[in-house]
Amino acid sequence: MQDNFKYSGERFADIQMLRYKLEGFEELSLRQKLYIYYLSQATLAGRDITFDQNGRYNLRIRRVLEAVYKYSPNHGDVDNWDALVVYLKRVWFSSGIHHHYGCEKFVPDFSEAYFRHQVEQLNQSVLPLSAGEHVEDLLDELCKVIFTPDVCARRVNQTDGEDLVVTSACNFYEGMSQREVEAYYEALRQKYPEDKVSWGLNSKLVKNDDTISEQVWKVDGMYDDALRAIVFWLEKAKGYTENEKQIRIIGLLITYYKTGDLHVFDNYSIEWLQEFDGQVDFINGFIEVYGDPLGRKGTWEGLVEYKDLEATRRTQTICANAQWFEDNSPVDARFKKPVVKGVTANVINAAMLGGDEYPASAIGINLPNADWIRTEYGSKSVTIGNLTSAYNQVAKGNGFLEEFVGDDAIRQLIATYGDRCDNLHTDLHECLGHGSGRVLPGISTESLKAYANTIEEARADLFGLYYVADSKLVELGLLDSAEAYKSQYYTYLLNGLLTQNVRIKEGQQLEEAHMRNRALIGNWILEHSKGNVKLIKLNEKTCLYIDDYQKLRNEFGILLKEVQRIKSEGDLEAARQLVETYGVKINPNLHHEVLERYKKLNIAPYKGFLNPWLKLEYTADGSAVADVVVDYTENYEQQMMRYSTEYATLI
C-alpha cells in the first residue's frame, strides 16, 4: 500500500530534515497517550542543557542569532542574510557551533561586519546581555568565537598526542588539563576502590586558584532551572504510568536529579532495565559520553517511545537465544559470560526526541552503559523502527546503489534483503553485542581512555556482523535465505571504506567514534583479507569487491576476538594502535573521488528529524482532556523558534 505520509522536510547545508510517523499512536489508550505527552514535555525541557554542554558560548550565540532572525528591521545584503539564516539552522541542528558529527566549528558565510550591524540595530532588550554588559562587549566576545578559526576549533578533539581537554571546546572542564582531569578521577577511584559508580558522569570539573571542584548537574546545582522543569513534567507523568514499577522508576530519576547522587542513578538504571511490562518507555538523563574527549561526562538526552508489538517479536527471539550467541562467540572463553542475564530488547516507535537525540538520532540504543550493571543485571535495547522506516522511505530511488555498487547481482541482493539485514544487524549490535563479553577483575571502564567508545562500538558491530551470517538466524525464522547476509557485509564495508567519508571535508581525518569504528573494521579487513576483500576500478570508479563471504565472516570473527581481548584486559596501547592505524586517516585521493561522485547524486549526507507536535484536545466544556493529537505540519524554523520560547530554561 502506498504511504502518502510526507517524510521529507527542509534541506539546508549538508542536512536533510525528515519527519517520522507515530505508527499506531491512535490505538493507544488515553492514559498511555497522556503518559507519552508528559514524558515528552520532560524530554523537551532539557534542550538548553545540551547546547550548554556542547560549548560555553552556544546559548548566547543561539539567542543572538534568534533575536536577529526574529527582530531584524533591515536584512540588508541578501546573500549575507541567507548565509546567516543557514548558520542559525546549523546551530539549531547541532545544538551549538560545531558540526554534530565531525565536531569541527562551522565557518560562517556572512561577514563579521554584517553580523555586528545586524545585532547593533536591535533593541537591547531582546539580547542576552548580562548586568552592566554593553552590546559591544557581547559582540567582541561572540565574534571572537564565531569568526576566529583557532578559537574553539573543535568540540571534541581526539588527536593522539595532544591535550584532549585543553583543545576541546565542549563545556565539561574549565581551567583543567587532561593530566589533571585523569589524576583527579584516578584519585577518586583509588579512594573508593569498591565503589562502582561512573565518577564524573553528571558534573563539570572546574579549577580556580589551584582548587578543583565539581559543579554537579542537579536541582539547586548547575542547570538548576532546566532540571526543575524536567522534574515538574516527570511528576506530571507519574500520574499516568502503566504500572507500579514505572512509578518507582520515575521516582528514582527525580531523586537523582534532586540529589545528583550517582548511586541513585545506578539504582534507577537497574530498576529501569527490569521494567518489561509497560508499552511506553523513556530515556532521560546524562547518559552517552561521546561528547567528552575522555569518555566520562554524559551529554543530556531524552527519548520517549512505545513498543511496536509486531516487530518486537523479532528482537525477543534474539534475546531468548542470548546464551547460545554468547557461548558460540569466537572470543576467548575467559571473556565470555558464563550466564547471560537480563537481556531484553524491543522494536519501538519514537514519540519524541530531545537533547543529544535531536534532531539527529541513533536508530538503536543499548543501556545502561555501566559494565558492572550489564554483567550483574543485564541491559535493555531498542531498535527505533519508525526512524529507520523514514530513512528507508527517503532513500528509495536516490541513485546511490547504482553509483557505488558496480555489480547487478549485489544490487539486487541489497534491494531484496538490505533493509531486513540492516535491522537485524542493529538488533544484534544493540541487543547482544553491547551486552556480550566481560572484563577481567580489576579492569576499569576508563582503562581505554579516549579510545573506549570506538573500541566498544567496533566490538558491538563485529558481534552483529559475525552473527548476521549465522544459519541460526534462518533456523529462528529471522531470515528466509542463507545468502541474505551478503547484503549487509557488502553495504557495511562499502560504508566504512568509502561512502561514510562523504560526511568529512577534504583534508580532515575521522574524529567521531562510530565513524572511526566503521573505518577501523573496513581498513583492517582490507589489509588482512589477503585479497578476499579489495577495492577495484570499474569504469574508472572505485568499487568494493568481495570474493568469499564465508571467509570474510571468519575474518570478522578474528577481529572480534582481538577487540574483545582489548576491552577485557584494558589494553590501552593495543587500542591506540588499532584505532590510530585503521580508524583515523582517510586516503585523500579516494576521498576526493567519493565526494565528486556523491555530489552528482544531490543527496544530503546527513539526516535529522522534526518532532511531531503533541497537542492536548479537551472536551466540549473544557473540563477534561479528551485526546492527545499528533500534528506533523510544523516546519523546521517554526519548531526551533517555538522550542526556544517554550523550553528556554537556562536564561
mmCIF file of C-alpha atoms in Angstrom, residues 88-264:
data_model
loop_
_atom_site.group_PDB
_atom_site.id
_atom_site.type_symbol
_atom_site.label_atom_id
_atom_site.label_comp_id
_atom_site.label_asym_id
_atom_site.label_seq_id
_atom_site.Cartn_x
_atom_site.Cartn_y
_atom_site.Cartn_z
ATOM 1 C CA LEU A 88 21.409 29.594 12.609
ATOM 2 C CA LYS A 89 19.783 26.437 11.253
ATOM 3 C CA ARG A 90 23.073 24.596 11.630
ATOM 4 C CA VAL A 91 23.449 25.851 15.199
ATOM 5 C CA TRP A 92 19.937 24.585 15.958
ATOM 6 C CA PHE A 93 20.682 21.235 14.373
ATOM 7 C CA SER A 94 23.992 20.631 16.150
ATOM 8 C CA SER A 95 23.000 22.174 19.497
ATOM 9 C CA GLY A 96 25.916 24.527 19.037
ATOM 10 C CA ILE A 97 28.502 25.974 16.676
ATOM 11 C CA HIS A 98 30.271 22.689 15.895
ATOM 12 C CA HIS A 99 29.274 20.053 13.381
ATOM 13 C CA HIS A 100 27.197 17.387 15.110
ATOM 14 C CA TYR A 101 29.260 14.583 13.571
ATOM 15 C CA GLY A 102 32.647 15.941 12.504
ATOM 16 C CA CYS A 103 32.971 18.213 15.578
ATOM 17 C CA GLU A 104 34.691 20.981 13.582
ATOM 18 C CA LYS A 105 33.465 24.565 14.016
ATOM 19 C CA PHE A 106 31.171 25.921 11.314
ATOM 20 C CA VAL A 107 32.699 28.505 9.001
ATOM 21 C CA PRO A 108 30.180 31.351 8.595
ATOM 22 C CA ASP A 109 29.467 32.527 5.049
ATOM 23 C CA PHE A 110 28.452 36.000 6.265
ATOM 24 C CA SER A 111 30.898 38.710 7.262
ATOM 25 C CA GLU A 112 31.693 39.832 10.772
ATOM 26 C CA ALA A 113 30.798 43.401 9.815
ATOM 27 C CA TYR A 114 27.376 42.275 8.623
ATOM 28 C CA PHE A 115 26.766 40.304 11.829
ATOM 29 C CA ARG A 116 27.788 43.241 14.010
ATOM 30 C CA HIS A 117 25.496 45.596 12.120
ATOM 31 C CA GLN A 118 22.550 43.229 12.406
ATOM 32 C CA VAL A 119 22.991 42.948 16.172
ATOM 33 C CA GLU A 120 23.656 46.662 16.729
ATOM 34 C CA GLN A 121 20.390 47.680 15.106
ATOM 35 C CA LEU A 122 18.326 45.573 17.548
ATOM 36 C CA ASN A 123 16.650 46.820 20.690
ATOM 37 C CA GLN A 124 18.955 45.804 23.555
ATOM 38 C CA SER A 125 16.029 44.258 25.435
ATOM 39 C CA VAL A 126 15.968 41.277 23.032
ATOM 40 C CA LEU A 127 19.661 40.477 23.521
ATOM 41 C CA PRO A 128 21.145 38.194 26.231
ATOM 42 C CA LEU A 129 23.088 40.932 27.963
ATOM 43 C CA SER A 130 24.450 40.409 31.451
ATOM 44 C CA ALA A 131 24.018 43.122 34.086
ATOM 45 C CA GLY A 132 26.118 46.100 33.055
ATOM 46 C CA GLU A 133 27.214 44.480 29.791
ATOM 47 C CA HIS A 134 27.246 46.583 26.623
ATOM 48 C CA VAL A 135 26.345 45.352 23.159
ATOM 49 C CA GLU A 136 29.941 45.887 22.015
ATOM 50 C CA ASP A 137 31.198 43.656 24.814
ATOM 51 C CA LEU A 138 28.774 40.934 23.784
ATOM 52 C CA LEU A 139 29.785 41.250 20.141
ATOM 53 C CA ASP A 140 33.500 41.206 20.902
ATOM 54 C CA GLU A 141 33.116 38.000 22.875
ATOM 55 C CA LEU A 142 30.924 36.199 20.342
ATOM 56 C CA CYS A 143 32.685 37.388 17.202
ATOM 57 C CA LYS A 144 35.987 36.073 18.509
ATOM 58 C CA VAL A 145 34.391 32.653 18.931
ATOM 59 C CA ILE A 146 32.450 32.650 15.652
ATOM 60 C CA PHE A 147 34.979 34.171 13.274
ATOM 61 C CA THR A 148 38.452 33.268 14.633
ATOM 62 C CA PRO A 149 39.343 29.814 13.231
ATOM 63 C CA ASP A 150 41.585 28.610 16.060
ATOM 64 C CA VAL A 151 39.252 29.666 18.893
ATOM 65 C CA CYS A 152 37.047 26.737 19.967
ATOM 66 C CA ALA A 153 38.123 24.998 16.774
ATOM 67 C CA ARG A 154 36.813 21.538 17.721
ATOM 68 C CA ARG A 155 34.066 20.486 20.086
ATOM 69 C CA VAL A 156 35.743 17.122 20.711
ATOM 70 C CA ASN A 157 39.387 16.658 19.798
ATOM 71 C CA GLN A 158 40.615 13.074 19.559
ATOM 72 C CA THR A 159 44.057 13.715 18.048
ATOM 73 C CA ASP A 160 46.616 11.387 19.587
ATOM 74 C CA GLY A 161 49.408 13.176 21.421
ATOM 75 C CA GLU A 162 47.504 16.413 22.084
ATOM 76 C CA ASP A 163 45.924 17.560 25.343
ATOM 77 C CA LEU A 164 42.377 16.444 24.584
ATOM 78 C CA VAL A 165 40.815 18.554 27.342
ATOM 79 C CA VAL A 166 42.554 21.842 26.547
ATOM 80 C CA THR A 167 41.924 21.501 22.799
ATOM 81 C CA SER A 168 38.235 20.514 23.043
ATOM 82 C CA ALA A 169 35.559 23.230 23.189
ATOM 83 C CA CYS A 170 32.946 21.123 24.986
ATOM 84 C CA ASN A 171 31.865 22.610 28.308
ATOM 85 C CA PHE A 172 32.790 19.774 30.663
ATOM 86 C CA TYR A 173 36.077 21.118 32.031
ATOM 87 C CA GLU A 174 37.300 24.603 32.900
ATOM 88 C CA GLY A 175 40.846 25.581 33.754
ATOM 89 C CA MET A 176 41.926 21.925 33.593
ATOM 90 C CA SER A 177 44.440 19.893 31.614
ATOM 91 C CA GLN A 178 43.921 16.304 30.548
ATOM 92 C CA ARG A 179 46.555 15.149 33.014
ATOM 93 C CA GLU A 180 44.812 16.957 35.874
ATOM 94 C CA VAL A 181 41.399 15.513 34.999
ATOM 95 C CA GLU A 182 42.722 11.980 34.766
ATOM 96 C CA ALA A 183 44.614 12.359 38.041
ATOM 97 C CA TYR A 184 41.522 13.720 39.792
ATOM 98 C CA TYR A 185 39.346 10.750 38.853
ATOM 99 C CA GLU A 186 42.100 8.211 39.391
ATOM 100 C CA ALA A 187 42.433 9.529 42.940
ATOM 101 C CA LEU A 188 38.693 9.078 43.455
ATOM 102 C CA ARG A 189 38.853 5.540 42.112
ATOM 103 C CA GLN A 190 41.705 4.669 44.464
ATOM 104 C CA LYS A 191 39.982 6.326 47.420
ATOM 105 C CA TYR A 192 36.795 4.318 46.816
ATOM 106 C CA PRO A 193 38.040 1.116 45.119
ATOM 107 C CA GLU A 194 34.833 -0.822 45.819
ATOM 108 C CA ASP A 195 32.524 1.905 44.541
ATOM 109 C CA LYS A 196 31.203 1.157 41.062
ATOM 110 C CA VAL A 197 29.593 4.488 40.138
ATOM 111 C CA SER A 198 30.646 6.299 36.960
ATOM 112 C CA TRP A 199 32.605 9.119 38.571
ATOM 113 C CA GLY A 200 32.059 12.469 36.879
ATOM 114 C CA LEU A 201 29.116 11.401 34.714
ATOM 115 C CA ASN A 202 26.902 14.287 35.862
ATOM 116 C CA SER A 203 29.221 17.187 36.635
ATOM 117 C CA LYS A 204 31.528 19.837 35.257
ATOM 118 C CA LEU A 205 35.071 19.878 36.650
ATOM 119 C CA VAL A 206 36.423 23.368 37.374
ATOM 120 C CA LYS A 207 39.800 24.593 38.602
ATOM 121 C CA ASN A 208 40.041 28.013 40.254
ATOM 122 C CA ASP A 209 43.172 29.244 42.052
ATOM 123 C CA ASP A 210 44.571 25.704 42.186
ATOM 124 C CA THR A 211 41.327 24.430 43.748
ATOM 125 C CA ILE A 212 39.417 21.768 41.815
ATOM 126 C CA SER A 213 35.674 21.441 42.328
ATOM 127 C CA GLU A 214 32.831 19.576 40.687
ATOM 128 C CA GLN A 215 29.755 21.518 39.658
ATOM 129 C CA VAL A 216 27.127 18.793 39.862
ATOM 130 C CA TRP A 217 24.209 18.905 37.436
ATOM 131 C CA LYS A 218 21.269 18.768 39.807
ATOM 132 C CA VAL A 219 18.416 20.775 41.279
ATOM 133 C CA ASP A 220 19.990 23.637 43.300
ATOM 134 C CA GLY A 221 23.222 22.973 41.412
ATOM 135 C CA MET A 222 24.367 23.554 37.854
ATOM 136 C CA TYR A 223 21.445 23.521 35.369
ATOM 137 C CA ASP A 224 19.016 24.068 38.257
ATOM 138 C CA ASP A 225 16.216 25.714 36.238
ATOM 139 C CA ALA A 226 16.290 23.138 33.449
ATOM 140 C CA LEU A 227 16.297 20.214 35.855
ATOM 141 C CA ARG A 228 13.441 21.736 37.859
ATOM 142 C CA ALA A 229 11.409 21.890 34.656
ATOM 143 C CA ILE A 230 12.247 18.266 33.833
ATOM 144 C CA VAL A 231 11.275 17.173 37.344
ATOM 145 C CA PHE A 232 7.998 19.121 37.082
ATOM 146 C CA TRP A 233 6.965 17.212 33.957
ATOM 147 C CA LEU A 234 8.171 13.882 35.337
ATOM 148 C CA GLU A 235 5.920 14.435 38.358
ATOM 149 C CA LYS A 236 3.024 15.012 35.965
ATOM 150 C CA ALA A 237 3.908 11.823 34.071
ATOM 151 C CA LYS A 238 3.797 9.771 37.275
ATOM 152 C CA GLY A 239 0.036 10.204 37.317
ATOM 153 C CA TYR A 240 -0.372 8.282 34.059
ATOM 154 C CA THR A 241 2.059 5.382 34.401
ATOM 155 C CA GLU A 242 1.062 1.890 33.316
ATOM 156 C CA ASN A 243 2.286 0.054 36.422
ATOM 157 C CA GLU A 244 3.798 0.493 39.874
ATOM 158 C CA LYS A 245 7.331 -0.182 38.666
ATOM 159 C CA GLN A 246 7.191 2.796 36.330
ATOM 160 C CA ILE A 247 6.197 4.961 39.308
ATOM 161 C CA ARG A 248 9.273 3.743 41.216
ATOM 162 C CA ILE A 249 11.498 4.363 38.199
ATOM 163 C CA ILE A 250 10.340 7.955 37.763
ATOM 164 C CA GLY A 251 10.629 8.494 41.498
ATOM 165 C CA LEU A 252 14.270 7.360 41.467
ATOM 166 C CA LEU A 253 15.052 9.568 38.479
ATOM 167 C CA ILE A 254 13.544 12.574 40.251
ATOM 168 C CA THR A 255 15.573 11.789 43.382
ATOM 169 C CA TYR A 256 18.714 11.555 41.252
ATOM 170 C CA TYR A 257 18.027 14.929 39.643
ATOM 171 C CA LYS A 258 17.412 16.465 43.071
ATOM 172 C CA THR A 259 20.494 14.999 44.734
ATOM 173 C CA GLY A 260 22.967 14.363 41.910
ATOM 174 C CA ASP A 261 23.804 11.079 43.683
ATOM 175 C CA LEU A 262 25.285 8.618 41.177
ATOM 176 C CA HIS A 263 24.385 5.692 43.441
ATOM 177 C CA VAL A 264 20.741 6.677 42.961
#
